[in-house]
Every structure is written in structure tokens, then in C-alpha cells.
């Protein structure tokens, strides 16, 4: 009887450990009406410290109203509306972005380690998709007024397939979802990933690695 009780207890503990990550997967819940981020505070917490004096401007951002400048290598620009732009989002667990695309523009493969993303097509036509941990591509062509979901932390992309500018609105399940662009992460980190790691991983030569690094290196303004 004691053995059965011990096994049941052990099973219960294992079940709690398995369920805990999913229950803690989102941003922390509010413990008060609001907690507007004090972006200048020196206090380090998981999120941001609350500031004392709150105004309507803490919950306002006009940056998504106009198209962004897509005159760059990828032909796309992400304008984020997260807690760093809207302090009132602190502890609310949501944020947005606007992504503008030149004709043929690409938002290259990337991940959001802290959020699921849902996109809404403002205008244009896109090829979108994500890759599962089983290395399966899940993709779709979406157009104006349609939506698509990218599960949390999975590598995904968006490509404007039209001959005119296009735009998406993105919603995130985090106040600060974070973004890791796969090409930039691997070939433009600081310090840089060693060449011998990249040559072995991608089965290419050192010259090819250096060429990619030079193209993705941050441009000095």
C-alpha cells in the first residue's frame, strides 16, 4: 500500500513538472489595475518596474499609422508597438507590429522566443509559413483581409509575392516577444560565430561564409 502511495505521489509530481511550463508560458498576470513601465528605472525585474505618474500618452502610439521605409536589403521594415514604445503594455501580455514590404520584399526566417504571432493582411498577397521541430514546413498564400498564425518560438517567414507594396499587422501574446532573425543571428552576431562552425553546419567554404557575413554586417551610418 505504501509503495502504491509513493508511486502515486511521484506520478503527481512528474505531472506537475510537465504541466508547469505550459502554465507559465505567457507573460506574468497583473496583480493590480495597471503597471506602466518605468523605462528609465534602474530596478531589474522580469519586465519593467512600475512608474508612479501615469498619463494617456503611456497607452498611446502613432507609429503604426504610416508605412515604413522598405528601401533596404530585404525590402521590408518592422515597426514594433511593444512595451518599449507603449509603456502601458507592461504586464498586459500583448503587443503589435506593422510590417511593410516593397514589391517582392521578404521578412526573413526568424523566431519570437516569447510569443505566438497572428498576422492580418492590410493589403497585398503573401507566401507565409513556419517550420516545426520535426522539420515540416506549414505554409499558405494569404491575401488582403486574411489571417495566419505562427506558433511560439517556431521559425517562420513572410514574403510579398505581388508587384506592389504590401503590409501586415501582427499581434503577439507578449508585451515584448523578442525577435531572432536566423541569417543575422548566425552570420552577423557580435562576436561573430567562428567560421569553422558555419562551414561545417552549412557545408560551404570559408570564402562563402565571409561573403555572407560581409553582406549581413550592420552598415555604419
PDB file of N, CA, C and O in Angstrom, residues 126-174:
ATOM      1  N   UNK A 126       0.722  37.378 -49.814  1.00  0.00           N
ATOM      2  CA  UNK A 126       1.941  36.880 -49.177  1.00  0.00           C
ATOM      3  C   UNK A 126       2.015  35.358 -49.217  1.00  0.00           C
ATOM      4  O   UNK A 126       1.000  34.671 -49.095  1.00  0.00           O
ATOM      5  N   UNK A 127       3.241  34.862 -49.353  1.00  0.00           N
ATOM      6  CA  UNK A 127       3.547  33.480 -49.019  1.00  0.00           C
ATOM      7  C   UNK A 127       4.090  33.498 -47.598  1.00  0.00           C
ATOM      8  O   UNK A 127       5.079  34.204 -47.315  1.00  0.00           O
ATOM      9  N   UNK A 128       3.439  32.758 -46.688  1.00  0.00           N
ATOM     10  CA  UNK A 128       3.871  32.718 -45.292  1.00  0.00           C
ATOM     11  C   UNK A 128       4.021  31.270 -44.868  1.00  0.00           C
ATOM     12  O   UNK A 128       3.430  30.359 -45.467  1.00  0.00           O
ATOM     13  N   UNK A 129       4.804  31.039 -43.829  1.00  0.00           N
ATOM     14  CA  UNK A 129       4.947  29.677 -43.349  1.00  0.00           C
ATOM     15  C   UNK A 129       5.820  29.587 -42.124  1.00  0.00           C
ATOM     16  O   UNK A 129       6.540  30.527 -41.784  1.00  0.00           O
ATOM     17  N   UNK A 130       5.728  28.444 -41.432  1.00  0.00           N
ATOM     18  CA  UNK A 130       6.608  28.158 -40.301  1.00  0.00           C
ATOM     19  C   UNK A 130       7.101  26.726 -40.413  1.00  0.00           C
ATOM     20  O   UNK A 130       6.515  25.904 -41.124  1.00  0.00           O
ATOM     21  N   UNK A 131       8.202  26.440 -39.733  1.00  0.00           N
ATOM     22  CA  UNK A 131       8.807  25.114 -39.754  1.00  0.00           C
ATOM     23  C   UNK A 131       8.703  24.514 -38.366  1.00  0.00           C
ATOM     24  O   UNK A 131       9.108  25.137 -37.372  1.00  0.00           O
ATOM     25  N   UNK A 132       8.164  23.304 -38.276  1.00  0.00           N
ATOM     26  CA  UNK A 132       8.016  22.640 -36.983  1.00  0.00           C
ATOM     27  C   UNK A 132       9.354  22.045 -36.537  1.00  0.00           C
ATOM     28  O   UNK A 132      10.317  21.975 -37.315  1.00  0.00           O
ATOM     29  N   UNK A 133       9.390  21.571 -35.289  1.00  0.00           N
ATOM     30  CA  UNK A 133      10.610  20.922 -34.793  1.00  0.00           C
ATOM     31  C   UNK A 133      10.846  19.571 -35.456  1.00  0.00           C
ATOM     32  O   UNK A 133      11.922  18.995 -35.322  1.00  0.00           O
ATOM     33  N   UNK A 134       9.839  19.075 -36.167  1.00  0.00           N
ATOM     34  CA  UNK A 134      10.011  17.853 -36.962  1.00  0.00           C
ATOM     35  C   UNK A 134      10.482  18.187 -38.370  1.00  0.00           C
ATOM     36  O   UNK A 134      10.532  17.327 -39.244  1.00  0.00           O
ATOM     37  N   UNK A 135      10.827  19.468 -38.585  1.00  0.00           N
ATOM     38  CA  UNK A 135      11.353  19.958 -39.860  1.00  0.00           C
ATOM     39  C   UNK A 135      10.312  19.921 -40.985  1.00  0.00           C
ATOM     40  O   UNK A 135      10.640  19.739 -42.152  1.00  0.00           O
ATOM     41  N   UNK A 136       9.043  20.104 -40.616  1.00  0.00           N
ATOM     42  CA  UNK A 136       7.971  20.152 -41.597  1.00  0.00           C
ATOM     43  C   UNK A 136       7.570  21.599 -41.855  1.00  0.00           C
ATOM     44  O   UNK A 136       7.324  22.361 -40.921  1.00  0.00           O
ATOM     45  N   UNK A 137       7.494  21.980 -43.122  1.00  0.00           N
ATOM     46  CA  UNK A 137       7.046  23.322 -43.491  1.00  0.00           C
ATOM     47  C   UNK A 137       5.524  23.355 -43.549  1.00  0.00           C
ATOM     48  O   UNK A 137       4.893  22.555 -44.239  1.00  0.00           O
ATOM     49  N   UNK A 138       4.934  24.305 -42.820  1.00  0.00           N
ATOM     50  CA  UNK A 138       3.489  24.544 -42.865  1.00  0.00           C
ATOM     51  C   UNK A 138       3.306  25.927 -43.482  1.00  0.00           C
ATOM     52  O   UNK A 138       3.716  26.927 -42.896  1.00  0.00           O
ATOM     53  N   UNK A 139       2.727  25.993 -44.679  1.00  0.00           N
ATOM     54  CA  UNK A 139       2.704  27.261 -45.412  1.00  0.00           C
ATOM     55  C   UNK A 139       1.344  27.523 -46.039  1.00  0.00           C
ATOM     56  O   UNK A 139       0.513  26.633 -46.168  1.00  0.00           O
ATOM     57  N   UNK A 140       1.166  28.780 -46.456  1.00  0.00           N
ATOM     58  CA  UNK A 140      -0.101  29.196 -47.042  1.00  0.00           C
ATOM     59  C   UNK A 140       0.122  30.509 -47.796  1.00  0.00           C
ATOM     60  O   UNK A 140       0.993  31.298 -47.446  1.00  0.00           O
ATOM     61  N   UNK A 141      -0.675  30.721 -48.851  1.00  0.00           N
ATOM     62  CA  UNK A 141      -0.721  32.016 -49.515  1.00  0.00           C
ATOM     63  C   UNK A 141      -1.925  32.771 -48.953  1.00  0.00           C
ATOM     64  O   UNK A 141      -3.043  32.244 -48.937  1.00  0.00           O
ATOM     65  N   UNK A 142      -1.679  33.986 -48.432  1.00  0.00           N
ATOM     66  CA  UNK A 142      -2.759  34.774 -47.836  1.00  0.00           C
ATOM     67  C   UNK A 142      -2.833  36.136 -48.517  1.00  0.00           C
ATOM     68  O   UNK A 142      -1.837  36.654 -49.016  1.00  0.00           O
ATOM     69  N   UNK A 143      -4.030  36.710 -48.502  1.00  0.00           N
ATOM     70  CA  UNK A 143      -4.255  37.994 -49.184  1.00  0.00           C
ATOM     71  C   UNK A 143      -5.039  38.943 -48.284  1.00  0.00           C
ATOM     72  O   UNK A 143      -5.408  38.587 -47.164  1.00  0.00           O
ATOM     73  N   UNK A 144      -5.318  40.129 -48.801  1.00  0.00           N
ATOM     74  CA  UNK A 144      -5.967  41.197 -48.046  1.00  0.00           C
ATOM     75  C   UNK A 144      -7.166  40.698 -47.227  1.00  0.00           C
ATOM     76  O   UNK A 144      -8.048  40.015 -47.746  1.00  0.00           O
ATOM     77  N   UNK A 145      -7.134  41.011 -45.919  1.00  0.00           N
ATOM     78  CA  UNK A 145      -8.226  40.650 -45.031  1.00  0.00           C
ATOM     79  C   UNK A 145      -8.111  39.283 -44.393  1.00  0.00           C
ATOM     80  O   UNK A 145      -8.920  38.941 -43.522  1.00  0.00           O
ATOM     81  N   UNK A 146      -7.097  38.494 -44.775  1.00  0.00           N
ATOM     82  CA  UNK A 146      -6.942  37.148 -44.226  1.00  0.00           C
ATOM     83  C   UNK A 146      -5.897  37.125 -43.109  1.00  0.00           C
ATOM     84  O   UNK A 146      -5.100  38.058 -42.960  1.00  0.00           O
ATOM     85  N   UNK A 147      -5.915  36.050 -42.321  1.00  0.00           N
ATOM     86  CA  UNK A 147      -5.016  35.927 -41.175  1.00  0.00           C
ATOM     87  C   UNK A 147      -4.257  34.603 -41.211  1.00  0.00           C
ATOM     88  O   UNK A 147      -4.652  33.654 -41.883  1.00  0.00           O
ATOM     89  N   UNK A 148      -3.162  34.566 -40.457  1.00  0.00           N
ATOM     90  CA  UNK A 148      -2.370  33.337 -40.326  1.00  0.00           C
ATOM     91  C   UNK A 148      -1.668  33.396 -38.969  1.00  0.00           C
ATOM     92  O   UNK A 148      -1.295  34.470 -38.486  1.00  0.00           O
ATOM     93  N   UNK A 149      -1.478  32.219 -38.350  1.00  0.00           N
ATOM     94  CA  UNK A 149      -0.882  32.134 -37.020  1.00  0.00           C
ATOM     95  C   UNK A 149       0.459  31.420 -37.075  1.00  0.00           C
ATOM     96  O   UNK A 149       0.602  30.385 -37.742  1.00  0.00           O
ATOM     97  N   UNK A 150       1.448  31.973 -36.351  1.00  0.00           N
ATOM     98  CA  UNK A 150       2.770  31.360 -36.207  1.00  0.00           C
ATOM     99  C   UNK A 150       2.948  30.962 -34.739  1.00  0.00           C
ATOM    100  O   UNK A 150       3.008  31.831 -33.858  1.00  0.00           O
ATOM    101  N   UNK A 151       3.031  29.652 -34.443  1.00  0.00           N
ATOM    102  CA  UNK A 151       3.187  29.220 -33.056  1.00  0.00           C
ATOM    103  C   UNK A 151       4.467  29.766 -32.422  1.00  0.00           C
ATOM    104  O   UNK A 151       5.473  30.004 -33.101  1.00  0.00           O
ATOM    105  N   UNK A 152       4.395  29.921 -31.136  1.00  0.00           N
ATOM    106  CA  UNK A 152       5.500  30.498 -30.361  1.00  0.00           C
ATOM    107  C   UNK A 152       6.837  29.801 -30.635  1.00  0.00           C
ATOM    108  O   UNK A 152       6.921  28.568 -30.636  1.00  0.00           O
ATOM    109  N   UNK A 153       7.850  30.620 -30.902  1.00  0.00           N
ATOM    110  CA  UNK A 153       9.254  30.205 -30.995  1.00  0.00           C
ATOM    111  C   UNK A 153       9.618  29.416 -32.253  1.00  0.00           C
ATOM    112  O   UNK A 153      10.792  29.110 -32.463  1.00  0.00           O
ATOM    113  N   UNK A 154       8.636  29.089 -33.115  1.00  0.00           N
ATOM    114  CA  UNK A 154       8.981  28.358 -34.331  1.00  0.00           C
ATOM    115  C   UNK A 154       9.485  29.322 -35.411  1.00  0.00           C
ATOM    116  O   UNK A 154       9.019  30.450 -35.529  1.00  0.00           O
ATOM    117  N   UNK A 155      10.450  28.864 -36.194  1.00  0.00           N
ATOM    118  CA  UNK A 155      10.994  29.661 -37.289  1.00  0.00           C
ATOM    119  C   UNK A 155       9.904  29.909 -38.332  1.00  0.00           C
ATOM    120  O   UNK A 155       9.201  28.973 -38.736  1.00  0.00           O
ATOM    121  N   UNK A 156       9.766  31.162 -38.773  1.00  0.00           N
ATOM    122  CA  UNK A 156       8.731  31.488 -39.753  1.00  0.00           C
ATOM    123  C   UNK A 156       9.173  32.652 -40.634  1.00  0.00           C
ATOM    124  O   UNK A 156      10.196  33.288 -40.388  1.00  0.00           O
ATOM    125  N   UNK A 157       8.374  32.939 -41.670  1.00  0.00           N
ATOM    126  CA  UNK A 157       8.737  33.975 -42.637  1.00  0.00           C
ATOM    127  C   UNK A 157       7.474  34.531 -43.283  1.00  0.00           C
ATOM    128  O   UNK A 157       6.394  33.921 -43.228  1.00  0.00           O
ATOM    129  N   UNK A 158       7.631  35.703 -43.940  1.00  0.00           N
ATOM    130  CA  UNK A 158       6.573  36.294 -44.764  1.00  0.00           C
ATOM    131  C   UNK A 158       7.227  36.891 -46.017  1.00  0.00           C
ATOM    132  O   UNK A 158       8.234  37.580 -45.916  1.00  0.00           O
ATOM    133  N   UNK A 159       6.628  36.617 -47.175  1.00  0.00           N
ATOM    134  CA  UNK A 159       7.182  37.085 -48.447  1.00  0.00           C
ATOM    135  C   UNK A 159       6.073  37.737 -49.276  1.00  0.00           C
ATOM    136  O   UNK A 159       5.033  37.121 -49.519  1.00  0.00           O
ATOM    137  N   UNK A 160       6.293  38.999 -49.670  1.00  0.00           N
ATOM    138  CA  UNK A 160       5.354  39.681 -50.549  1.00  0.00           C
ATOM    139  C   UNK A 160       5.524  39.121 -51.955  1.00  0.00           C
ATOM    140  O   UNK A 160       6.565  39.297 -52.586  1.00  0.00           O
ATOM    141  N   UNK A 161       4.502  38.456 -52.470  1.00  0.00           N
ATOM    142  CA  UNK A 161       4.600  37.843 -53.791  1.00  0.00           C
ATOM    143  C   UNK A 161       4.038  38.730 -54.893  1.00  0.00           C
ATOM    144  O   UNK A 161       4.042  38.337 -56.063  1.00  0.00           O
ATOM    145  N   UNK A 162       3.566  39.915 -54.531  1.00  0.00           N
ATOM    146  CA  UNK A 162       2.971  40.802 -55.515  1.00  0.00           C
ATOM    147  C   UNK A 162       3.969  41.788 -56.105  1.00  0.00           C
ATOM    148  O   UNK A 162       5.109  41.911 -55.655  1.00  0.00           O
ATOM    149  N   UNK A 163       3.510  42.518 -57.100  1.00  0.00           N
ATOM    150  CA  UNK A 163       4.348  43.510 -57.768  1.00  0.00           C
ATOM    151  C   UNK A 163       4.138  44.910 -57.241  1.00  0.00           C
ATOM    152  O   UNK A 163       4.565  45.889 -57.866  1.00  0.00           O
ATOM    153  N   UNK A 164       3.485  45.037 -56.063  1.00  0.00           N
ATOM    154  CA  UNK A 164       3.216  46.331 -55.456  1.00  0.00           C
ATOM    155  C   UNK A 164       3.533  46.255 -53.967  1.00  0.00           C
ATOM    156  O   UNK A 164       3.658  45.165 -53.399  1.00  0.00           O
ATOM    157  N   UNK A 165       3.680  47.402 -53.292  1.00  0.00           N
ATOM    158  CA  UNK A 165       3.901  47.382 -51.848  1.00  0.00           C
ATOM    159  C   UNK A 165       2.784  46.634 -51.117  1.00  0.00           C
ATOM    160  O   UNK A 165       1.641  46.583 -51.583  1.00  0.00           O
ATOM    161  N   UNK A 166       3.105  46.047 -49.977  1.00  0.00           N
ATOM    162  CA  UNK A 166       2.145  45.278 -49.194  1.00  0.00           C
ATOM    163  C   UNK A 166       2.429  45.498 -47.715  1.00  0.00           C
ATOM    164  O   UNK A 166       3.508  45.980 -47.339  1.00  0.00           O
ATOM    165  N   UNK A 167       1.452  45.141 -46.873  1.00  0.00           N
ATOM    166  CA  UNK A 167       1.635  45.367 -45.437  1.00  0.00           C
ATOM    167  C   UNK A 167       0.830  44.370 -44.617  1.00  0.00           C
ATOM    168  O   UNK A 167      -0.248  43.927 -45.014  1.00  0.00           O
ATOM    169  N   UNK A 168       1.384  44.036 -43.445  1.00  0.00           N
ATOM    170  CA  UNK A 168       0.745  43.158 -42.468  1.00  0.00           C
ATOM    171  C   UNK A 168       0.647  43.870 -41.126  1.00  0.00           C
ATOM    172  O   UNK A 168       1.490  44.707 -40.792  1.00  0.00           O
ATOM    173  N   UNK A 169      -0.351  43.496 -40.339  1.00  0.00           N
ATOM    174  CA  UNK A 169      -0.394  43.816 -38.919  1.00  0.00           C
ATOM    175  C   UNK A 169      -0.188  42.522 -38.150  1.00  0.00           C
ATOM    176  O   UNK A 169      -0.794  41.498 -38.481  1.00  0.00           O
ATOM    177  N   UNK A 170       0.675  42.563 -37.134  1.00  0.00           N
ATOM    178  CA  UNK A 170       0.957  41.384 -36.324  1.00  0.00           C
ATOM    179  C   UNK A 170       0.517  41.614 -34.891  1.00  0.00           C
ATOM    180  O   UNK A 170       0.761  42.686 -34.330  1.00  0.00           O
ATOM    181  N   UNK A 171      -0.112  40.602 -34.295  1.00  0.00           N
ATOM    182  CA  UNK A 171      -0.432  40.621 -32.878  1.00  0.00           C
ATOM    183  C   UNK A 171       0.373  39.552 -32.163  1.00  0.00           C
ATOM    184  O   UNK A 171       0.581  38.459 -32.692  1.00  0.00           O
ATOM    185  N   UNK A 172       0.845  39.870 -30.939  1.00  0.00           N
ATOM    186  CA  UNK A 172       1.706  38.953 -30.190  1.00  0.00           C
ATOM    187  C   UNK A 172       1.140  38.704 -28.792  1.00  0.00           C
ATOM    188  O   UNK A 172       0.532  39.596 -28.184  1.00  0.00           O
ATOM    189  N   UNK A 173       1.412  37.519 -28.273  1.00  0.00           N
ATOM    190  CA  UNK A 173       0.957  37.151 -26.934  1.00  0.00           C
ATOM    191  C   UNK A 173       1.986  37.502 -25.871  1.00  0.00           C
ATOM    192  O   UNK A 173       2.127  36.805 -24.867  1.00  0.00           O
ATOM    193  N   UNK A 174       2.714  38.584 -26.089  1.00  0.00           N
ATOM    194  CA  UNK A 174       3.705  39.055 -25.119  1.00  0.00           C
ATOM    195  C   UNK A 174       3.890  40.550 -25.289  1.00  0.00           C
ATOM    196  O   UNK A 174       3.769  41.077 -26.399  1.00  0.00           O
TER     197      UNK A 174
END
